[in-house]
């Protein structure tokens, strides 16, 4: 029972490089989310997908793009990485967009140098 | 401005005692409030959800209260154990689709 799987777990990028963080869930959940977690800032929502085929901006979307590839997969793309994007990124999913628990992946630790 | 504040200091308690963590918020009107546990290097794990019209919710040694007048939630762990040591996050669910707004968390250490 995998739950939410993120790849990669660790990544180092140079400023200006691009990369895509992958996320897949096997719980048939409708809603998926990308968060970043920084010391002293808590978890902040980057983008979310309330259901397959829809995506919306969260609290801190600048510098990111997302794709809800199908019901299972939700990817996060950094087109031109900046040091300010150094963070731990978490993907999460839930059955609905409200009033239900969220299941989180193990996180991706990204460093931009 | 909108704010979610949890205990600013780390909390250290003796094994067997009750740990009480606070979550205060301003300028939000959450429909639900959730508590999560996060261990180092791991993603948060759901513990409890409480609705705005519920005063209290219990699950085994955990109890959550939700006071929408005070804009506060209290999270209690009774008969605490060293295995309860972790960071605990509160999350506000506004029922708008932007799920969720998280606090910065409280680090709890239970001393044997």
mmCIF file of C-alpha atoms in Angstrom:
data_model
loop_
_atom_site.group_PDB
_atom_site.id
_atom_site.type_symbol
_atom_site.label_atom_id
_atom_site.label_comp_id
_atom_site.label_asym_id
_atom_site.label_seq_id
_atom_site.Cartn_x
_atom_site.Cartn_y
_atom_site.Cartn_z
ATOM 1 C CA UNK A 1 0.000 0.000 0.000
ATOM 2 C CA UNK A 2 2.158 2.847 -1.323
ATOM 3 C CA UNK A 3 -0.109 5.864 -0.630
ATOM 4 C CA UNK A 4 1.543 9.002 -2.040
ATOM 5 C CA UNK A 5 4.879 8.537 -3.782
ATOM 6 C CA UNK A 6 7.184 11.426 -4.670
ATOM 7 C CA UNK A 7 10.308 11.374 -6.776
ATOM 8 C CA UNK A 8 13.070 12.296 -6.371
ATOM 9 C CA UNK A 9 13.759 12.405 -2.628
ATOM 10 C CA UNK A 10 16.747 14.719 -2.958
ATOM 11 C CA UNK A 11 17.863 17.077 -5.714
ATOM 12 C CA UNK A 12 20.497 19.761 -6.152
ATOM 13 C CA UNK A 13 19.994 22.235 -8.989
ATOM 14 C CA UNK A 14 22.000 25.115 -10.288
ATOM 15 C CA UNK A 15 20.290 28.489 -10.589
ATOM 16 C CA UNK A 16 18.388 28.633 -13.866
ATOM 17 C CA UNK A 17 18.030 24.884 -14.325
ATOM 18 C CA UNK A 18 14.627 23.301 -14.673
ATOM 19 C CA UNK A 19 13.186 20.161 -13.184
ATOM 20 C CA UNK A 20 9.924 18.345 -12.582
ATOM 21 C CA UNK A 21 8.889 16.803 -9.290
ATOM 22 C CA UNK A 22 6.689 13.775 -9.744
ATOM 23 C CA UNK A 23 3.849 12.674 -7.493
ATOM 24 C CA UNK A 24 1.526 9.685 -7.745
ATOM 25 C CA UNK A 25 -1.182 8.381 -5.437
ATOM 26 C CA UNK A 26 -2.854 4.993 -5.483
ATOM 27 C CA UNK A 27 -5.878 5.776 -3.288
ATOM 28 C CA UNK A 28 -8.181 6.971 -6.088
ATOM 29 C CA UNK A 29 -8.291 10.425 -4.530
ATOM 30 C CA UNK A 30 -9.860 13.309 -6.404
ATOM 31 C CA UNK A 31 -7.785 16.162 -4.969
ATOM 32 C CA UNK A 32 -4.036 16.625 -5.024
ATOM 33 C CA UNK A 33 -1.736 19.352 -3.690
ATOM 34 C CA UNK A 34 1.810 20.640 -3.732
ATOM 35 C CA UNK A 35 3.209 22.314 -0.620
ATOM 36 C CA UNK A 36 6.576 23.705 0.290
ATOM 37 C CA UNK A 37 7.904 23.695 3.854
ATOM 38 C CA UNK A 38 10.462 26.187 5.042
ATOM 39 C CA UNK A 39 11.831 26.708 8.569
ATOM 40 C CA UNK A 40 9.611 29.050 10.544
ATOM 41 C CA UNK A 41 7.084 29.334 7.692
ATOM 42 C CA UNK A 42 5.098 26.174 7.994
ATOM 43 C CA UNK A 43 3.585 24.383 5.032
ATOM 44 C CA UNK A 44 2.446 26.690 2.238
ATOM 45 C CA UNK A 45 0.261 25.647 -0.644
ATOM 46 C CA UNK A 46 1.797 26.133 -4.086
ATOM 47 C CA UNK A 47 -0.858 24.656 -6.389
ATOM 48 C CA UNK A 48 -3.727 22.278 -6.028
ATOM 49 C CA UNK A 49 -6.005 20.212 -8.208
ATOM 50 C CA UNK A 50 -9.465 19.807 -6.755
ATOM 51 C CA UNK A 51 -10.317 17.172 -9.342
ATOM 52 C CA UNK A 52 -8.870 15.612 -12.456
ATOM 53 C CA UNK A 53 -8.629 18.199 -15.211
ATOM 54 C CA UNK A 54 -8.472 21.257 -12.952
ATOM 55 C CA UNK A 55 -5.597 23.101 -11.335
ATOM 56 C CA UNK A 56 -5.516 26.292 -9.301
ATOM 57 C CA UNK A 57 -2.971 28.530 -7.675
ATOM 58 C CA UNK A 58 -2.374 28.361 -3.974
ATOM 59 C CA UNK A 59 -0.620 30.785 -1.682
ATOM 60 C CA UNK A 60 2.842 30.813 -3.324
ATOM 61 C CA UNK A 61 2.542 29.834 -7.032
ATOM 62 C CA UNK A 62 5.151 32.142 -8.567
ATOM 63 C CA UNK A 63 7.979 30.288 -10.294
ATOM 64 C CA UNK A 64 6.059 27.011 -10.524
ATOM 65 C CA UNK A 65 3.771 25.199 -12.915
ATOM 66 C CA UNK A 66 1.753 22.039 -12.435
ATOM 67 C CA UNK A 67 0.149 19.332 -14.515
ATOM 68 C CA UNK A 68 -2.579 16.957 -13.413
ATOM 69 C CA UNK A 69 -1.614 14.217 -15.838
ATOM 70 C CA UNK A 70 -4.445 11.894 -14.816
ATOM 71 C CA UNK A 71 -6.277 11.068 -11.613
ATOM 72 C CA UNK A 72 -3.189 9.440 -10.110
ATOM 73 C CA UNK A 73 -0.426 11.861 -11.036
ATOM 74 C CA UNK A 74 0.271 15.519 -10.279
ATOM 75 C CA UNK A 75 3.616 17.007 -11.234
ATOM 76 C CA UNK A 76 5.303 20.247 -10.197
ATOM 77 C CA UNK A 77 7.703 21.993 -12.558
ATOM 78 C CA UNK A 78 10.328 24.600 -11.818
ATOM 79 C CA UNK A 79 11.136 26.267 -15.128
ATOM 80 C CA UNK A 80 14.119 28.323 -13.961
ATOM 81 C CA UNK A 81 15.176 27.435 -10.456
ATOM 82 C CA UNK A 82 16.162 30.175 -8.014
ATOM 83 C CA UNK A 83 17.882 29.895 -4.618
ATOM 84 C CA UNK A 84 14.613 31.088 -3.011
ATOM 85 C CA UNK A 85 13.073 27.810 -4.150
ATOM 86 C CA UNK A 86 15.364 25.820 -1.898
ATOM 87 C CA UNK A 87 12.871 24.006 0.286
ATOM 88 C CA UNK A 88 11.259 20.696 1.129
ATOM 89 C CA UNK A 89 8.370 19.945 -1.207
ATOM 90 C CA UNK A 90 5.444 17.760 -0.246
ATOM 91 C CA UNK A 91 2.764 16.313 -2.413
ATOM 92 C CA UNK A 92 -0.541 15.382 -0.793
ATOM 93 C CA UNK A 93 -3.860 13.926 -1.815
ATOM 94 C CA UNK A 94 -7.338 13.701 -0.337
ATOM 95 C CA UNK A 95 -10.650 12.187 -1.270
ATOM 96 C CA UNK A 96 -12.276 15.609 -1.510
ATOM 97 C CA UNK A 97 -11.051 19.193 -1.315
ATOM 98 C CA UNK A 98 -12.430 19.776 2.140
ATOM 99 C CA UNK A 99 -13.362 18.045 5.365
ATOM 100 C CA UNK A 100 -11.200 15.041 4.672
ATOM 101 C CA UNK A 101 -7.761 14.066 5.795
ATOM 102 C CA UNK A 102 -4.808 14.669 3.540
ATOM 103 C CA UNK A 103 -2.195 12.008 2.879
ATOM 104 C CA UNK A 104 1.336 13.283 2.337
ATOM 105 C CA UNK A 105 4.303 11.910 0.483
ATOM 106 C CA UNK A 106 7.715 11.614 2.073
ATOM 107 C CA UNK A 107 8.929 14.898 0.594
ATOM 108 C CA UNK A 108 11.578 16.103 -1.842
ATOM 109 C CA UNK A 109 14.479 18.068 -0.418
ATOM 110 C CA UNK A 110 15.524 20.540 -3.116
ATOM 111 C CA UNK A 111 18.606 22.731 -2.946
ATOM 112 C CA UNK A 112 19.231 25.426 -5.556
ATOM 113 C CA UNK A 113 22.790 26.714 -5.641
ATOM 114 C CA UNK B 1 -3.510 40.095 8.551
ATOM 115 C CA UNK B 2 -4.241 36.401 8.676
ATOM 116 C CA UNK B 3 -2.202 34.404 11.133
ATOM 117 C CA UNK B 4 -2.027 30.919 12.580
ATOM 118 C CA UNK B 5 0.085 30.654 15.698
ATOM 119 C CA UNK B 6 1.169 27.568 17.548
ATOM 120 C CA UNK B 7 3.273 27.347 20.707
ATOM 121 C CA UNK B 8 6.341 29.356 19.756
ATOM 122 C CA UNK B 9 8.619 27.421 22.089
ATOM 123 C CA UNK B 10 9.361 23.732 21.966
ATOM 124 C CA UNK B 11 7.476 21.762 24.597
ATOM 125 C CA UNK B 12 9.256 19.310 26.896
ATOM 126 C CA UNK B 13 7.215 17.177 29.258
ATOM 127 C CA UNK B 14 7.737 14.176 31.495
ATOM 128 C CA UNK B 15 6.498 10.786 30.378
ATOM 129 C CA UNK B 16 3.029 10.062 31.702
ATOM 130 C CA UNK B 17 1.975 13.719 31.869
ATOM 131 C CA UNK B 18 -0.554 15.424 29.625
ATOM 132 C CA UNK B 19 0.821 17.541 26.807
ATOM 133 C CA UNK B 20 -1.291 20.512 25.724
ATOM 134 C CA UNK B 21 -0.573 22.262 22.457
ATOM 135 C CA UNK B 22 -2.312 25.423 21.291
ATOM 136 C CA UNK B 23 -3.342 26.715 17.889
ATOM 137 C CA UNK B 24 -4.595 30.290 17.691
ATOM 138 C CA UNK B 25 -5.763 31.963 14.525
ATOM 139 C CA UNK B 26 -6.835 35.437 13.448
ATOM 140 C CA UNK B 27 -8.876 36.622 10.477
ATOM 141 C CA UNK B 28 -9.849 33.126 9.378
ATOM 142 C CA UNK B 29 -13.213 31.426 9.615
ATOM 143 C CA UNK B 30 -12.399 27.733 9.335
ATOM 144 C CA UNK B 31 -15.130 25.230 8.771
ATOM 145 C CA UNK B 32 -12.838 22.487 10.038
ATOM 146 C CA UNK B 33 -9.597 22.218 11.889
ATOM 147 C CA UNK B 34 -7.163 19.349 11.590
ATOM 148 C CA UNK B 35 -4.131 18.205 13.524
ATOM 149 C CA UNK B 36 -1.167 16.415 11.994
ATOM 150 C CA UNK B 37 1.971 14.819 13.347
ATOM 151 C CA UNK B 38 5.286 15.194 11.556
ATOM 152 C CA UNK B 39 8.437 13.250 12.307
ATOM 153 C CA UNK B 40 11.870 14.480 11.104
ATOM 154 C CA UNK B 41 12.375 13.841 7.404
ATOM 155 C CA UNK B 42 8.814 12.615 6.907
ATOM 156 C CA UNK B 43 5.567 14.014 5.624
ATOM 157 C CA UNK B 44 2.764 15.027 8.010
ATOM 158 C CA UNK B 45 0.367 12.322 9.147
ATOM 159 C CA UNK B 46 -3.279 13.047 9.917
ATOM 160 C CA UNK B 47 -4.444 12.683 13.517
ATOM 161 C CA UNK B 48 -7.819 14.319 14.057
ATOM 162 C CA UNK B 49 -10.414 16.524 12.368
ATOM 163 C CA UNK B 50 -12.926 18.661 14.244
ATOM 164 C CA UNK B 51 -15.810 20.601 12.761
ATOM 165 C CA UNK B 52 -16.734 24.171 13.684
ATOM 166 C CA UNK B 53 -19.901 23.032 15.406
ATOM 167 C CA UNK B 54 -18.053 20.454 17.509
ATOM 168 C CA UNK B 55 -16.560 21.481 20.819
ATOM 169 C CA UNK B 56 -14.438 18.411 21.418
ATOM 170 C CA UNK B 57 -13.181 15.286 19.643
ATOM 171 C CA UNK B 58 -11.352 12.295 21.099
ATOM 172 C CA UNK B 59 -9.323 9.455 19.692
ATOM 173 C CA UNK B 60 -7.585 7.098 22.099
ATOM 174 C CA UNK B 61 -5.148 9.298 24.106
ATOM 175 C CA UNK B 62 -5.758 12.349 21.919
ATOM 176 C CA UNK B 63 -8.307 15.091 22.519
ATOM 177 C CA UNK B 64 -8.951 18.206 20.464
ATOM 178 C CA UNK B 65 -11.106 21.186 21.386
ATOM 179 C CA UNK B 66 -12.249 23.917 19.020
ATOM 180 C CA UNK B 67 -13.490 27.286 20.259
ATOM 181 C CA UNK B 68 -14.590 29.473 17.347
ATOM 182 C CA UNK B 69 -15.277 32.387 19.695
ATOM 183 C CA UNK B 70 -11.754 32.382 21.098
ATOM 184 C CA UNK B 71 -10.408 31.326 17.669
ATOM 185 C CA UNK B 72 -8.414 28.608 19.330
ATOM 186 C CA UNK B 73 -7.886 24.883 19.256
ATOM 187 C CA UNK B 74 -6.225 22.880 22.001
ATOM 188 C CA UNK B 75 -4.616 19.503 21.342
ATOM 189 C CA UNK B 76 -4.065 17.200 24.302
ATOM 190 C CA UNK B 77 -2.045 14.004 24.541
ATOM 191 C CA UNK B 78 -2.746 12.180 27.788
ATOM 192 C CA UNK B 79 -0.361 9.661 29.389
ATOM 193 C CA UNK B 80 2.351 10.868 27.035
ATOM 194 C CA UNK B 81 5.083 8.513 25.873
ATOM 195 C CA UNK B 82 8.537 9.118 24.367
ATOM 196 C CA UNK B 83 7.110 7.812 21.070
ATOM 197 C CA UNK B 84 4.815 10.864 21.031
ATOM 198 C CA UNK B 85 7.857 13.093 20.495
ATOM 199 C CA UNK B 86 7.337 14.854 17.152
ATOM 200 C CA UNK B 87 6.205 18.145 15.656
ATOM 201 C CA UNK B 88 2.462 18.716 15.683
ATOM 202 C CA UNK B 89 0.784 20.901 13.078
ATOM 203 C CA UNK B 90 -2.648 22.437 13.099
ATOM 204 C CA UNK B 91 -4.339 23.134 9.785
ATOM 205 C CA UNK B 92 -7.344 25.301 9.024
ATOM 206 C CA UNK B 93 -9.763 24.102 6.396
ATOM 207 C CA UNK B 94 -11.856 26.986 5.092
ATOM 208 C CA UNK B 95 -13.988 24.722 2.893
ATOM 209 C CA UNK B 96 -13.116 26.845 -0.131
ATOM 210 C CA UNK B 97 -10.953 24.353 -1.994
ATOM 211 C CA UNK B 98 -7.658 25.942 -0.953
ATOM 212 C CA UNK B 99 -6.784 23.200 1.435
ATOM 213 C CA UNK B 100 -5.214 23.947 3.971
ATOM 214 C CA UNK B 101 -3.575 26.732 5.936
ATOM 215 C CA UNK B 102 -0.990 25.281 8.273
ATOM 216 C CA UNK B 103 0.547 26.602 11.449
ATOM 217 C CA UNK B 104 4.316 26.429 11.878
ATOM 218 C CA UNK B 105 4.047 23.540 14.304
ATOM 219 C CA UNK B 106 5.038 22.780 17.873
ATOM 220 C CA UNK B 107 7.932 20.490 18.660
ATOM 221 C CA UNK B 108 7.076 18.133 21.517
ATOM 222 C CA UNK B 109 9.649 16.074 23.389
ATOM 223 C CA UNK B 110 8.489 13.535 25.946
ATOM 224 C CA UNK B 111 11.252 12.796 28.436
ATOM 225 C CA UNK B 112 11.413 9.254 29.844
#
